[in-house]
């Protein structure tokens, strides 16, 4: 029997193991706290008017102020993608515009981007999208092919939506555009009114 055991203490290996567990637990807790603080700060920043203005300008030049009934809701920059959300208050229509780094594929076009996006559905809303119509809208001198359709959210509620894309003529900006509405029919007039105040990309 060792002298450590005689004294009623723990063996050295046990002390080391406990120390590692304690340090590991503290590390995990610190990591989780850091994540919570990071996303808490991101959430607070996302609704800050100055931050929203900066993100909007990185995506497009938009008339200021917005037309009556429209209001910026939030903006976010994450992993090289910038996006902002505009709310049309009369019917709670949400319009989302984001800028993604363009693909290196030479065959990419706004049309192919729109088709690919419609196959994936509307992020955080529904992964399937049933196309009911399509068209092309001119936005700040650029062509935006779009599709209209329906999806379902996680609760099974029917969502009316629009999915479109713009690839600028110089191929320096790839713009994604989503419209989300819980009311039917989809408010295309309000969507066109907002798109009409975009001056350039």
mmCIF file of C-alpha atoms in Angstrom:
data_model
loop_
_atom_site.group_PDB
_atom_site.id
_atom_site.type_symbol
_atom_site.label_atom_id
_atom_site.label_comp_id
_atom_site.label_asym_id
_atom_site.label_seq_id
_atom_site.Cartn_x
_atom_site.Cartn_y
_atom_site.Cartn_z
ATOM 1 C CA UNK A 1 0.000 0.000 0.000
ATOM 2 C CA UNK A 2 1.378 3.417 -0.979
ATOM 3 C CA UNK A 3 1.837 6.308 1.402
ATOM 4 C CA UNK A 4 -0.824 8.274 -0.595
ATOM 5 C CA UNK A 5 -3.403 5.555 0.010
ATOM 6 C CA UNK A 6 -2.469 5.354 3.683
ATOM 7 C CA UNK A 7 -3.156 9.076 4.066
ATOM 8 C CA UNK A 8 -6.600 8.594 2.511
ATOM 9 C CA UNK A 9 -5.670 10.729 -0.510
ATOM 10 C CA UNK A 10 -6.224 9.963 -4.179
ATOM 11 C CA UNK A 11 -3.522 8.462 -6.369
ATOM 12 C CA UNK A 12 -1.654 10.938 -8.543
ATOM 13 C CA UNK A 13 -3.200 9.558 -11.767
ATOM 14 C CA UNK A 14 -6.691 10.138 -10.357
ATOM 15 C CA UNK A 15 -5.848 13.728 -9.443
ATOM 16 C CA UNK A 16 -4.546 14.345 -12.971
ATOM 17 C CA UNK A 17 -7.686 12.796 -14.495
ATOM 18 C CA UNK A 18 -9.983 14.927 -12.343
ATOM 19 C CA UNK A 19 -7.959 18.006 -13.268
ATOM 20 C CA UNK A 20 -8.309 17.249 -16.956
ATOM 21 C CA UNK A 21 -12.073 16.736 -16.587
ATOM 22 C CA UNK A 22 -12.449 20.024 -14.703
ATOM 23 C CA UNK A 23 -10.361 21.928 -17.263
ATOM 24 C CA UNK A 24 -12.266 20.280 -20.116
ATOM 25 C CA UNK A 25 -15.621 21.143 -18.562
ATOM 26 C CA UNK A 26 -14.587 24.763 -18.050
ATOM 27 C CA UNK A 27 -13.403 24.888 -21.658
ATOM 28 C CA UNK A 28 -16.727 23.561 -22.965
ATOM 29 C CA UNK A 29 -18.706 25.981 -20.792
ATOM 30 C CA UNK A 30 -16.531 28.902 -21.927
ATOM 31 C CA UNK A 31 -17.019 27.861 -25.563
ATOM 32 C CA UNK A 32 -20.804 27.660 -25.164
ATOM 33 C CA UNK A 33 -20.927 31.017 -23.388
ATOM 34 C CA UNK A 34 -18.841 32.499 -26.202
ATOM 35 C CA UNK A 35 -21.266 31.123 -28.810
ATOM 36 C CA UNK A 36 -24.273 32.534 -26.933
ATOM 37 C CA UNK A 37 -22.611 35.942 -26.584
ATOM 38 C CA UNK A 38 -21.572 35.916 -30.250
ATOM 39 C CA UNK A 39 -25.065 35.212 -31.542
ATOM 40 C CA UNK A 40 -26.585 37.544 -28.954
ATOM 41 C CA UNK A 41 -24.348 40.342 -30.209
ATOM 42 C CA UNK A 42 -25.092 39.396 -33.825
ATOM 43 C CA UNK A 43 -28.818 39.528 -33.126
ATOM 44 C CA UNK A 44 -28.527 42.968 -31.510
ATOM 45 C CA UNK A 45 -26.294 44.251 -34.297
ATOM 46 C CA UNK A 46 -28.617 42.885 -37.009
ATOM 47 C CA UNK A 47 -31.318 45.416 -36.137
ATOM 48 C CA UNK A 48 -29.037 48.419 -35.639
ATOM 49 C CA UNK A 49 -29.956 51.079 -38.275
ATOM 50 C CA UNK A 50 -26.326 52.049 -38.929
ATOM 51 C CA UNK A 51 -25.332 48.422 -39.425
ATOM 52 C CA UNK A 52 -28.325 47.759 -41.701
ATOM 53 C CA UNK A 53 -27.440 50.817 -43.795
ATOM 54 C CA UNK A 54 -23.858 49.594 -44.242
ATOM 55 C CA UNK A 55 -24.943 46.092 -45.280
ATOM 56 C CA UNK A 56 -27.584 47.445 -47.686
ATOM 57 C CA UNK A 57 -24.976 49.666 -49.387
ATOM 58 C CA UNK A 58 -22.676 46.669 -49.831
ATOM 59 C CA UNK A 59 -25.453 44.907 -51.770
ATOM 60 C CA UNK A 60 -27.201 47.702 -53.681
ATOM 61 C CA UNK A 61 -27.874 51.414 -53.872
ATOM 62 C CA UNK A 62 -31.421 51.804 -52.610
ATOM 63 C CA UNK A 63 -33.568 54.949 -52.517
ATOM 64 C CA UNK A 64 -33.569 56.555 -49.077
ATOM 65 C CA UNK A 65 -36.060 56.692 -47.494
ATOM 66 C CA UNK A 66 -37.945 53.619 -48.615
ATOM 67 C CA UNK A 67 -41.469 54.099 -50.014
ATOM 68 C CA UNK A 68 -44.306 54.383 -47.528
ATOM 69 C CA UNK A 69 -45.206 51.058 -45.963
ATOM 70 C CA UNK A 70 -41.718 49.559 -46.329
ATOM 71 C CA UNK A 71 -39.258 49.219 -43.450
ATOM 72 C CA UNK A 72 -35.856 47.605 -43.003
ATOM 73 C CA UNK A 73 -36.165 44.702 -40.598
ATOM 74 C CA UNK A 74 -32.639 43.375 -40.223
ATOM 75 C CA UNK A 75 -29.340 42.714 -41.977
ATOM 76 C CA UNK A 76 -26.534 40.229 -41.608
ATOM 77 C CA UNK A 77 -23.008 39.531 -42.851
ATOM 78 C CA UNK A 78 -21.838 35.955 -42.517
ATOM 79 C CA UNK A 79 -19.271 33.844 -44.349
ATOM 80 C CA UNK A 80 -18.871 36.287 -47.226
ATOM 81 C CA UNK A 81 -22.603 36.696 -47.815
ATOM 82 C CA UNK A 82 -24.404 39.981 -47.102
ATOM 83 C CA UNK A 83 -28.188 40.170 -46.900
ATOM 84 C CA UNK A 84 -30.982 42.397 -45.664
ATOM 85 C CA UNK A 85 -34.710 42.027 -45.076
ATOM 86 C CA UNK A 86 -37.371 44.594 -45.870
ATOM 87 C CA UNK A 87 -40.878 44.293 -44.456
ATOM 88 C CA UNK A 88 -43.951 45.591 -46.270
ATOM 89 C CA UNK A 89 -46.002 46.444 -43.200
ATOM 90 C CA UNK A 90 -49.534 46.486 -44.700
ATOM 91 C CA UNK A 91 -49.463 42.734 -45.414
ATOM 92 C CA UNK A 92 -46.276 41.632 -43.611
ATOM 93 C CA UNK A 93 -44.639 40.699 -46.909
ATOM 94 C CA UNK A 94 -40.946 39.986 -46.353
ATOM 95 C CA UNK A 95 -38.472 40.807 -49.096
ATOM 96 C CA UNK A 96 -34.969 39.401 -48.741
ATOM 97 C CA UNK A 97 -32.051 40.503 -50.896
ATOM 98 C CA UNK A 98 -28.600 39.020 -50.556
ATOM 99 C CA UNK A 99 -25.270 39.174 -52.325
ATOM 100 C CA UNK A 100 -23.232 36.026 -52.823
ATOM 101 C CA UNK A 101 -19.766 35.657 -54.334
ATOM 102 C CA UNK A 102 -20.405 34.773 -58.003
ATOM 103 C CA UNK A 103 -19.506 31.310 -59.221
ATOM 104 C CA UNK A 104 -16.442 30.762 -61.418
ATOM 105 C CA UNK A 105 -18.576 28.717 -63.792
ATOM 106 C CA UNK A 106 -18.761 30.584 -67.098
ATOM 107 C CA UNK A 107 -22.078 28.952 -67.938
ATOM 108 C CA UNK A 108 -23.788 30.481 -64.910
ATOM 109 C CA UNK A 109 -26.610 32.886 -65.687
ATOM 110 C CA UNK A 110 -29.367 34.563 -63.725
ATOM 111 C CA UNK A 111 -31.795 32.050 -65.236
ATOM 112 C CA UNK A 112 -29.777 29.012 -64.128
ATOM 113 C CA UNK A 113 -29.276 30.547 -60.686
ATOM 114 C CA UNK A 114 -33.038 31.072 -60.323
ATOM 115 C CA UNK A 115 -33.754 27.482 -61.351
ATOM 116 C CA UNK A 116 -31.197 26.162 -58.866
ATOM 117 C CA UNK A 117 -32.590 28.311 -56.046
ATOM 118 C CA UNK A 118 -36.162 27.191 -56.767
ATOM 119 C CA UNK A 119 -35.054 23.550 -56.540
ATOM 120 C CA UNK A 120 -33.678 24.225 -53.045
ATOM 121 C CA UNK A 121 -36.729 26.170 -51.828
ATOM 122 C CA UNK A 122 -36.737 29.183 -49.519
ATOM 123 C CA UNK A 123 -34.093 28.982 -46.744
ATOM 124 C CA UNK A 124 -35.501 28.552 -43.234
ATOM 125 C CA UNK A 125 -39.040 28.350 -44.657
ATOM 126 C CA UNK A 126 -39.482 25.303 -46.868
ATOM 127 C CA UNK A 127 -37.169 22.975 -48.807
ATOM 128 C CA UNK A 128 -39.673 22.250 -51.567
ATOM 129 C CA UNK A 129 -41.093 24.921 -53.853
ATOM 130 C CA UNK A 130 -43.969 24.340 -56.260
ATOM 131 C CA UNK A 131 -43.626 26.763 -59.162
ATOM 132 C CA UNK A 132 -46.897 28.315 -60.312
ATOM 133 C CA UNK A 133 -45.587 31.070 -62.570
ATOM 134 C CA UNK A 134 -42.489 32.796 -63.844
ATOM 135 C CA UNK A 135 -41.353 36.070 -65.359
ATOM 136 C CA UNK A 136 -38.519 38.572 -65.718
ATOM 137 C CA UNK A 137 -38.230 41.929 -63.975
ATOM 138 C CA UNK A 138 -35.722 44.674 -64.810
ATOM 139 C CA UNK A 139 -33.995 45.866 -61.635
ATOM 140 C CA UNK A 140 -31.538 48.767 -61.844
ATOM 141 C CA UNK A 141 -30.881 47.941 -65.490
ATOM 142 C CA UNK A 142 -30.248 44.248 -64.767
ATOM 143 C CA UNK A 143 -32.513 41.333 -65.661
ATOM 144 C CA UNK A 144 -33.997 39.335 -62.781
ATOM 145 C CA UNK A 145 -35.662 36.095 -63.865
ATOM 146 C CA UNK A 146 -38.036 34.931 -61.128
ATOM 147 C CA UNK A 147 -40.486 32.190 -60.266
ATOM 148 C CA UNK A 148 -43.650 32.435 -58.210
ATOM 149 C CA UNK A 149 -44.883 29.484 -56.204
ATOM 150 C CA UNK A 150 -45.855 27.959 -52.905
ATOM 151 C CA UNK A 151 -44.133 26.100 -50.107
ATOM 152 C CA UNK A 152 -44.977 25.065 -46.551
ATOM 153 C CA UNK A 153 -43.307 26.110 -43.333
ATOM 154 C CA UNK A 154 -42.480 23.730 -40.484
ATOM 155 C CA UNK A 155 -46.021 23.989 -39.102
ATOM 156 C CA UNK A 156 -47.552 23.030 -42.441
ATOM 157 C CA UNK A 157 -48.819 26.520 -43.190
ATOM 158 C CA UNK A 158 -48.926 27.418 -46.876
ATOM 159 C CA UNK A 159 -46.473 30.164 -47.849
ATOM 160 C CA UNK A 160 -46.645 32.151 -51.076
ATOM 161 C CA UNK A 161 -43.236 33.038 -52.407
ATOM 162 C CA UNK A 162 -41.050 34.512 -55.104
ATOM 163 C CA UNK A 163 -37.494 33.450 -55.916
ATOM 164 C CA UNK A 164 -35.262 35.418 -58.258
ATOM 165 C CA UNK A 165 -31.632 36.041 -59.100
ATOM 166 C CA UNK A 166 -29.490 38.685 -60.761
ATOM 167 C CA UNK A 167 -26.019 38.198 -62.162
ATOM 168 C CA UNK A 168 -24.637 41.645 -62.951
ATOM 169 C CA UNK A 169 -23.294 42.233 -66.449
ATOM 170 C CA UNK A 170 -19.719 42.410 -65.161
ATOM 171 C CA UNK A 171 -20.311 39.151 -63.210
ATOM 172 C CA UNK A 172 -18.979 40.826 -60.061
ATOM 173 C CA UNK A 173 -22.194 40.449 -58.087
ATOM 174 C CA UNK A 174 -24.615 37.563 -57.757
ATOM 175 C CA UNK A 175 -27.843 38.789 -56.164
ATOM 176 C CA UNK A 176 -30.435 36.476 -54.638
ATOM 177 C CA UNK A 177 -33.966 37.689 -54.022
ATOM 178 C CA UNK A 178 -36.802 36.092 -52.044
ATOM 179 C CA UNK A 179 -40.328 37.230 -51.325
ATOM 180 C CA UNK A 180 -42.258 35.500 -48.527
ATOM 181 C CA UNK A 181 -45.952 35.983 -47.846
ATOM 182 C CA UNK A 182 -48.488 34.204 -45.657
ATOM 183 C CA UNK A 183 -51.278 35.882 -47.580
ATOM 184 C CA UNK A 184 -52.634 34.842 -50.961
ATOM 185 C CA UNK A 185 -52.270 35.928 -53.670
ATOM 186 C CA UNK A 186 -48.633 36.992 -53.487
ATOM 187 C CA UNK A 187 -48.301 40.795 -53.542
ATOM 188 C CA UNK A 188 -46.379 41.309 -56.772
ATOM 189 C CA UNK A 189 -47.262 45.016 -56.903
ATOM 190 C CA UNK A 190 -45.494 45.707 -53.589
ATOM 191 C CA UNK A 191 -42.537 43.619 -54.711
ATOM 192 C CA UNK A 192 -42.212 45.618 -57.932
ATOM 193 C CA UNK A 193 -42.530 48.872 -55.977
ATOM 194 C CA UNK A 194 -39.554 47.904 -53.811
ATOM 195 C CA UNK A 195 -37.493 46.648 -56.755
ATOM 196 C CA UNK A 196 -38.192 49.974 -58.469
ATOM 197 C CA UNK A 197 -36.294 51.930 -55.798
ATOM 198 C CA UNK A 198 -33.073 49.966 -56.310
ATOM 199 C CA UNK A 199 -30.800 52.307 -58.272
ATOM 200 C CA UNK A 200 -27.724 50.177 -58.902
ATOM 201 C CA UNK A 201 -25.648 47.196 -57.762
#
